[in-house]
Amino acid sequence: MRTRFAPSPTGYLHIGGARTALFNWLYARHYDGVFILRIEDTDQLRSTEESTRAILEAMSWLGLNWDEGPYFQAERLEMYQEMTEKLIKEGKAYYCTCSPEELEQKRKQALAEGRKPKYDGTCRDRHLTKTKEAVVRFRAPEVGITTVHDLIKGDIVFQNEELDDLVIQRSDGYPTYNFAVVVDDALMGITHVIRGDDHVNNTPRQILLYEALGFPIPKFAHVPMILGPDKTRLSKRHGATSVMAYKEMGYLPEALVNYLVRLSWSHGDQEIFSLEELIRYFDIDGVGKSPAVFNPDKLLWLNQYYIRHYPLEKLVASVKPFWEKKGYDVSDTDYLKKIVQDLKPRVKTLVEMAEQGAFYFEEPHYDETASTYLTASMKPHFRKLITRLREWPDYTKEGIGNFFQSFTEETGVKLKVIAQPIRVALTGKTVSPGLDEIMLTLGRQQVLRRLERAENYIDNTG
RNA sequence: GGUCCCAUCGUCUAGUGGUUAGGACGCUGGCCUCUCACGCCGGAAACAGGGGUUCAACUCCCCUUGGGACUACCA
């Protein structure tokens, strides 16, 4: 069992491609097969090395490791040419010298007259020989039917007369997509072609090519598209579609994988899947036929879930770069761990974590909202708090709990009254992790220092 | 225009002839509570329409409607 993911390096790995890759990867892992990565760079104009790098990076980030490749089609030109010549020799392909302009003209005219715009066969029987401008066309059958046995959609029947003589080799000597895929998939022994269903209409042509070349036909599985909220194919105008953009926005790869796998695939009512479970459960029969709308909210929910359940060390390593970027000192890993521990149940992304954790790294700035909590009436409470806290013997989570209990009992001040002002004094914000958590993480010295700062602030503004 | 695909809550989906049509996100009421989250309990929310087939259709067939993809010397 061999599957492949074959992106063209004309941009970043996008959400749709990632899911296709994921399905291929999971299928191969499930059946203990081989997953191959092939870069389809036959379009010299649009392909870039930069894109190839970006795609490989995104694959790695998602954890989709490949067993073979990456193969590059641009390095396999002789193979395609060899196959092309074989077809010509056998009369199954021919040279065509129709110019792109002519063809475009005919296409427009056909469309205007309400006819189907297909190649009219001008060069089909001219027995031309190779010239500089010539392309090679496949001599497609004009009658009969071609059936695609799709693992997801069932049998799809095409009338061969609908298909025309497609170009298999361009004038620059490069193969076209439909030809290169067939040659590669056949030569690489791909047994299952799992791809987006935007390829269904290409499939009969490819099957014809397999037959002409004498290759066995693989199994096809056409996965429904991922759509934007407006139900059109997901694209940049719907927001972030690049996999790496999600990394930058603070998403965990496991969350994205879990989200993507559930688009058009399901396993009963289960929503959360570990990688092991995915490999165990994934199969084509769980894949649905209808397209799926990309829902950022659900991805966010999953991300939050994964943040909450991530191993602490891994989570620290994941947020660290975000704090580093903000210029904070991230050298104390133990401190980082404590911060992450405080923050992890209350954020949806790593970016949020980085932002909400800012006060752990720099002393708070008291803004206008803060000032409504740091009022003169709080001053005596702060004073007592500072004095008592300085001498409180047990500075642990439990000890801090006891501290507040005894403090409120002895002073008669309700915790509810002083909690927010303390929070604001320590963090500059009205929203933060629990008081005991931040106090413990910040440490007694820092807490006392910030309480004093708040006191001064009250003095200076009151 | 032609070819092909698709159709259960707003969204992701379960369902495979007989169910009070289930779960999840989001929304929402409540509980918990030092804020925010988390967690827990509850709620609103769907079988596109019309014909068949059948004792019985969300489930099978056909049509309509709606949506999508493809229609290149792009992939």
Coordinates of N, CA and C (backbone and C1' of nucleotides) in Angstrom, one line a residue, chain A residues 40 42-43 46 107 135 153 156 170-171 177 198 202 231 233 262-264 266 269 271 290 293 298 301 308 345-346 419-420 423 430 432 434-435, chain B residues 1-8 10-15 22-26 33-39 67-75:
Chain A
E40 N 5.5 18.7 -7.4 CA 5.1 18.8 -8.8 C 5.5 20.1 -9.4
T42 N 6.5 21.1 -12.4 CA 6.7 21.2 -13.9 C 6.3 22.5 -14.5
D43 N 5.7 23.3 -13.7 CA 5.4 24.7 -14.1 C 6.6 25.6 -13.8
R46 N 5.9 29.2 -12.3 CA 5.3 29.5 -11.0 C 6.0 28.7 -9.8
R107 N -11.5 28.5 -28.8 CA -12.2 28.2 -27.6 C -13.3 29.3 -27.3
V135 N 3.7 20.8 -29.5 CA 3.4 20.1 -28.2 C 3.0 18.7 -28.6
K153 N -16.8 8.3 -3.7 CA -18.1 8.7 -4.4 C -18.7 7.6 -5.2
I156 N -18.2 6.7 -11.2 CA -18.5 7.9 -11.9 C -18.2 7.6 -13.4
R170 N 4.5 19.8 -23.2 CA 4.5 21.2 -23.7 C 5.6 21.5 -24.6
S171 N 5.6 22.7 -25.3 CA 6.6 23.0 -26.2 C 8.0 23.1 -25.6
Y177 N 0.6 18.4 -16.3 CA 0.2 17.8 -15.0 C -0.4 16.4 -15.2
D198 N -11.5 18.2 -6.6 CA -11.4 19.1 -7.8 C -10.7 18.4 -8.9
N202 N -10.4 15.2 -13.9 CA -9.1 14.9 -14.6 C -9.0 13.4 -14.6
K231 N -19.2 29.3 1.3 CA -19.4 28.0 0.5 C -18.6 28.0 -0.8
R233 N -14.8 27.6 -2.5 CA -13.5 27.0 -2.2 C -12.7 28.0 -1.3
R262 N -11.2 16.1 11.0 CA -12.7 16.0 11.2 C -13.5 16.7 10.1
L263 N -12.8 17.3 9.1 CA -13.5 17.8 8.0 C -13.7 16.7 7.0
S264 N -14.9 16.3 6.8 CA -15.3 15.2 5.9 C -14.9 13.8 6.4
S266 N -15.2 11.3 10.0 CA -15.6 11.2 11.4 C -15.5 9.7 11.9
D269 N -19.2 9.7 17.4 CA -19.3 11.0 18.0 C -18.0 11.6 18.5
E271 N -14.7 13.5 19.0 CA -14.2 14.8 18.5 C -12.7 14.9 18.7
S290 N -19.7 15.1 1.2 CA -20.1 16.5 1.0 C -19.0 17.4 1.5
V293 N -17.3 23.2 5.5 CA -17.0 24.6 5.7 C -16.0 24.8 6.8
K298 N -14.3 26.4 15.9 CA -14.1 25.1 16.4 C -12.6 24.7 16.5
W301 N -11.4 26.2 19.6 CA -11.8 25.4 20.8 C -10.9 24.2 21.0
R308 N -4.6 23.1 27.0 CA -4.9 22.7 28.4 C -4.3 21.3 28.7
P345 N -4.9 27.1 31.5 CA -6.4 26.8 31.4 C -7.2 28.0 30.9
R346 N -6.6 29.1 30.7 CA -7.4 30.3 30.4 C -7.0 31.0 29.1
A419 N -9.8 41.6 46.6 CA -9.2 40.7 45.5 C -8.9 41.5 44.2
Q420 N -9.8 42.2 43.7 CA -9.6 42.9 42.5 C -8.5 43.9 42.6
R423 N -5.3 42.2 42.6 CA -5.0 41.7 41.2 C -4.5 42.8 40.3
T430 N -7.5 43.6 35.2 CA -8.6 43.1 36.0 C -8.9 41.6 35.8
S432 N -6.9 37.9 35.3 CA -5.6 37.2 35.5 C -5.9 35.8 36.1
G434 N -5.6 33.0 39.1 CA -6.0 33.2 40.5 C -4.9 33.9 41.3
L435 N -5.4 34.7 42.3 CA -4.4 35.4 43.1 C -3.3 34.6 43.7
Chain B
rG1 P -26.0 28.3 -17.7 O5' -25.4 27.7 -19.0 C5' -26.1 27.7 -20.2 C4' -25.3 27.1 -21.3 C3' -24.8 25.7 -21.0 O3' -25.8 24.7 -21.4 C1' -22.9 26.9 -21.7
rG2 P -26.0 23.4 -20.6 O5' -24.7 22.6 -20.9 C5' -24.5 21.9 -22.1 C4' -23.1 21.3 -22.1 C3' -22.9 20.2 -21.0 O3' -23.5 19.0 -21.4 C1' -21.1 21.7 -21.1
rU3 P -24.1 18.0 -20.2 O5' -22.7 17.5 -19.5 C5' -21.8 16.6 -20.2 C4' -20.6 16.4 -19.3 C3' -20.9 15.9 -17.9 O3' -21.1 14.5 -17.9 C1' -19.3 17.7 -17.8
rC4 P -22.2 14.0 -16.8 O5' -21.3 14.1 -15.4 C5' -20.2 13.4 -15.2 C4' -19.4 13.9 -14.0 C3' -20.2 13.9 -12.7 O3' -20.3 12.6 -12.1 C1' -19.0 15.9 -13.0
rC5 P -21.5 12.4 -11.1 O5' -21.0 13.2 -9.8 C5' -19.8 12.9 -9.1 C4' -19.5 13.9 -8.0 C3' -20.6 14.0 -7.0 O3' -20.5 13.0 -6.0 C1' -19.9 16.1 -7.7
rC6 P -21.8 12.5 -5.2 O5' -22.1 13.8 -4.3 C5' -21.2 14.1 -3.3 C4' -21.7 15.4 -2.6 C3' -23.1 15.4 -2.1 O3' -23.1 14.9 -0.8 C1' -22.8 17.4 -3.3
rA7 P -24.5 14.3 -0.2 O5' -25.3 15.6 0.2 C5' -24.7 16.6 1.1 C4' -25.7 17.6 1.5 C3' -27.0 17.0 2.0 O3' -27.4 17.4 3.3 C1' -27.4 18.3 0.0
rU8 P -26.7 18.3 4.3 O5' -27.7 18.1 5.6 C5' -29.1 18.0 5.3 C4' -29.8 17.7 6.7 C3' -29.2 18.5 7.8 O3' -29.8 19.8 7.9 C1' -29.4 16.3 8.5
rG10 P -29.9 25.9 10.8 O5' -28.6 26.8 10.7 C5' -28.4 27.7 9.6 C4' -27.1 28.3 9.8 C3' -25.9 27.3 9.7 O3' -25.5 27.1 8.3 C1' -25.7 28.6 11.6
rU11 P -25.1 25.7 7.8 O5' -23.7 25.5 8.6 C5' -22.6 26.3 8.2 C4' -21.4 25.9 9.0 C3' -21.1 24.4 9.1 O3' -20.4 23.9 7.9 C1' -21.1 25.2 11.3
rC12 P -20.6 22.4 7.4 O5' -19.8 21.6 8.5 C5' -18.4 21.8 8.6 C4' -17.8 20.9 9.6 C3' -18.2 19.4 9.4 O3' -17.4 18.8 8.5 C1' -18.5 20.0 11.7
rU13 P -18.0 17.6 7.6 O5' -18.4 16.5 8.8 C5' -19.5 15.7 8.7 C4' -19.7 15.1 10.1 C3' -20.7 14.0 10.1 O3' -20.1 12.8 9.7 C1' -21.1 15.6 11.9
rA14 P -21.1 11.6 9.2 O5' -21.8 11.1 10.5 C5' -21.0 10.6 11.6 C4' -21.8 10.0 12.6 C3' -22.9 9.0 12.2 O3' -22.4 7.7 11.9 C1' -23.8 10.5 13.8
rG15 P -22.8 6.9 10.6 O5' -24.4 6.7 10.9 C5' -24.8 6.0 12.1 C4' -26.3 6.3 12.3 C3' -27.1 5.6 11.2 O3' -28.1 4.8 11.7 C1' -27.6 7.9 11.4
rG22 P -32.1 13.9 19.3 O5' -30.7 13.6 20.0 C5' -30.6 12.4 20.7 C4' -29.1 12.0 20.6 C3' -28.1 13.0 20.7 O3' -27.8 13.3 22.1 C1' -27.6 11.8 18.8
rG23 P -27.3 14.8 22.4 O5' -25.8 14.9 22.0 C5' -24.9 13.9 22.5 C4' -23.6 14.0 21.8 C3' -22.9 15.3 21.8 O3' -22.2 15.6 23.0 C1' -22.8 14.4 19.6
rA24 P -22.1 17.2 23.4 O5' -21.1 17.8 22.3 C5' -19.7 17.3 22.3 C4' -19.0 18.0 21.2 C3' -19.1 19.5 21.2 O3' -18.2 20.1 22.1 C1' -19.5 18.7 19.0
rC25 P -18.5 21.5 22.6 O5' -18.2 22.5 21.4 C5' -16.9 22.6 20.9 C4' -16.9 23.6 19.7 C3' -17.5 24.9 20.0 O3' -16.6 25.8 20.6 C1' -18.4 24.1 18.0
rG26 P -17.1 26.8 21.7 O5' -18.1 27.8 20.9 C5' -17.6 28.7 19.9 C4' -18.8 29.3 19.2 C3' -19.8 29.9 20.0 O3' -19.5 31.3 20.4 C1' -20.9 28.6 18.5
rU33 P -18.5 28.6 45.5 O5' -17.5 29.6 44.9 C5' -16.1 29.3 44.8 C4' -15.5 30.3 43.9 C3' -15.6 31.7 44.4 O3' -14.5 32.1 45.3 C1' -16.2 31.5 42.1
rC34 P -14.6 33.4 46.2 O5' -14.2 34.5 45.2 C5' -14.3 35.9 45.6 C4' -13.4 36.7 44.8 C3' -13.3 36.3 43.3 O3' -14.4 36.9 42.6 C1' -11.1 36.6 44.2
rU35 P -15.0 36.2 41.3 O5' -14.3 37.0 40.1 C5' -14.5 38.4 39.9 C4' -13.6 38.9 38.8 C3' -13.7 38.0 37.5 O3' -14.8 38.4 36.7 C1' -11.4 38.4 38.1
rC36 P -15.6 37.3 35.9 O5' -14.5 36.8 34.8 C5' -13.9 37.7 33.9 C4' -12.8 37.0 33.2 C3' -13.2 35.7 32.6 O3' -13.9 35.8 31.4 C1' -11.1 35.5 33.6
rA37 P -14.8 34.6 30.8 O5' -13.7 33.6 30.4 C5' -14.0 32.2 30.5 C4' -12.6 31.5 30.4 C3' -12.8 30.0 30.6 O3' -13.0 29.4 29.4 C1' -11.2 30.8 32.2
rC38 P -14.2 28.3 29.3 O5' -13.6 27.1 30.1 C5' -12.3 26.6 29.8 C4' -11.9 25.7 30.9 C3' -12.9 24.6 31.3 O3' -12.8 23.5 30.4 C1' -12.0 25.6 33.2
rG39 P -14.2 22.7 29.9 O5' -14.7 22.2 31.3 C5' -13.9 21.2 32.1 C4' -14.6 20.9 33.4 C3' -16.0 20.6 33.3 O3' -16.3 19.3 33.0 C1' -15.7 22.3 35.0
rG67 P -27.2 29.0 -5.8 O5' -26.0 28.1 -5.2 C5' -25.5 28.4 -3.9 C4' -24.6 27.3 -3.5 C3' -23.4 27.0 -4.3 O3' -22.4 28.0 -4.1 C1' -24.4 25.0 -3.8
rG68 P -21.4 28.4 -5.3 O5' -20.4 27.2 -5.4 C5' -19.7 26.9 -4.3 C4' -19.0 25.5 -4.5 C3' -18.1 25.4 -5.7 O3' -16.9 25.9 -5.4 C1' -19.6 23.5 -5.6
rA69 P -16.0 26.5 -6.6 O5' -15.5 25.1 -7.3 C5' -14.6 24.3 -6.6 C4' -14.4 23.0 -7.4 C3' -13.8 23.2 -8.8 O3' -12.4 23.4 -8.7 C1' -15.6 21.7 -8.9
rC70 P -11.7 24.3 -9.8 O5' -11.8 23.5 -11.2 C5' -11.2 22.2 -11.2 C4' -11.6 21.4 -12.5 C3' -11.5 22.2 -13.8 O3' -10.2 22.1 -14.3 C1' -13.7 21.3 -13.7
rU71 P -9.6 23.2 -15.3 O5' -10.6 23.2 -16.5 C5' -10.5 22.1 -17.5 C4' -11.6 22.2 -18.5 C3' -11.6 23.5 -19.3 O3' -10.6 23.4 -20.4 C1' -13.8 23.1 -18.5
rA72 P -10.0 24.7 -20.9 O5' -8.7 24.0 -21.6 C5' -7.6 23.7 -20.9 C4' -6.4 24.5 -21.6 C3' -5.1 23.7 -21.3 O3' -4.3 23.4 -22.4 C1' -5.2 25.8 -20.1
rC73 P -3.9 24.2 -23.5 O5' -2.4 24.1 -23.0 C5' -1.8 22.9 -22.7 C4' -0.4 23.2 -22.2 C3' -0.4 24.5 -21.5 O3' -0.1 24.4 -20.1 C1' 1.2 24.4 -23.3
rC74 P 1.1 24.8 -19.3 O5' 0.6 25.7 -18.1 C5' -0.6 25.4 -17.4 C4' -0.3 25.5 -15.9 C3' -0.2 24.2 -15.1 O3' 1.1 23.7 -15.2 C1' -1.7 25.7 -14.0
rA75 P 1.4 22.1 -15.0 O5' 0.9 21.8 -13.5 C5' 1.6 22.2 -12.3 C4' 0.8 22.0 -11.1 C3' 0.4 20.6 -10.9 O3' 1.4 19.9 -10.1 C1' -1.6 21.9 -10.8

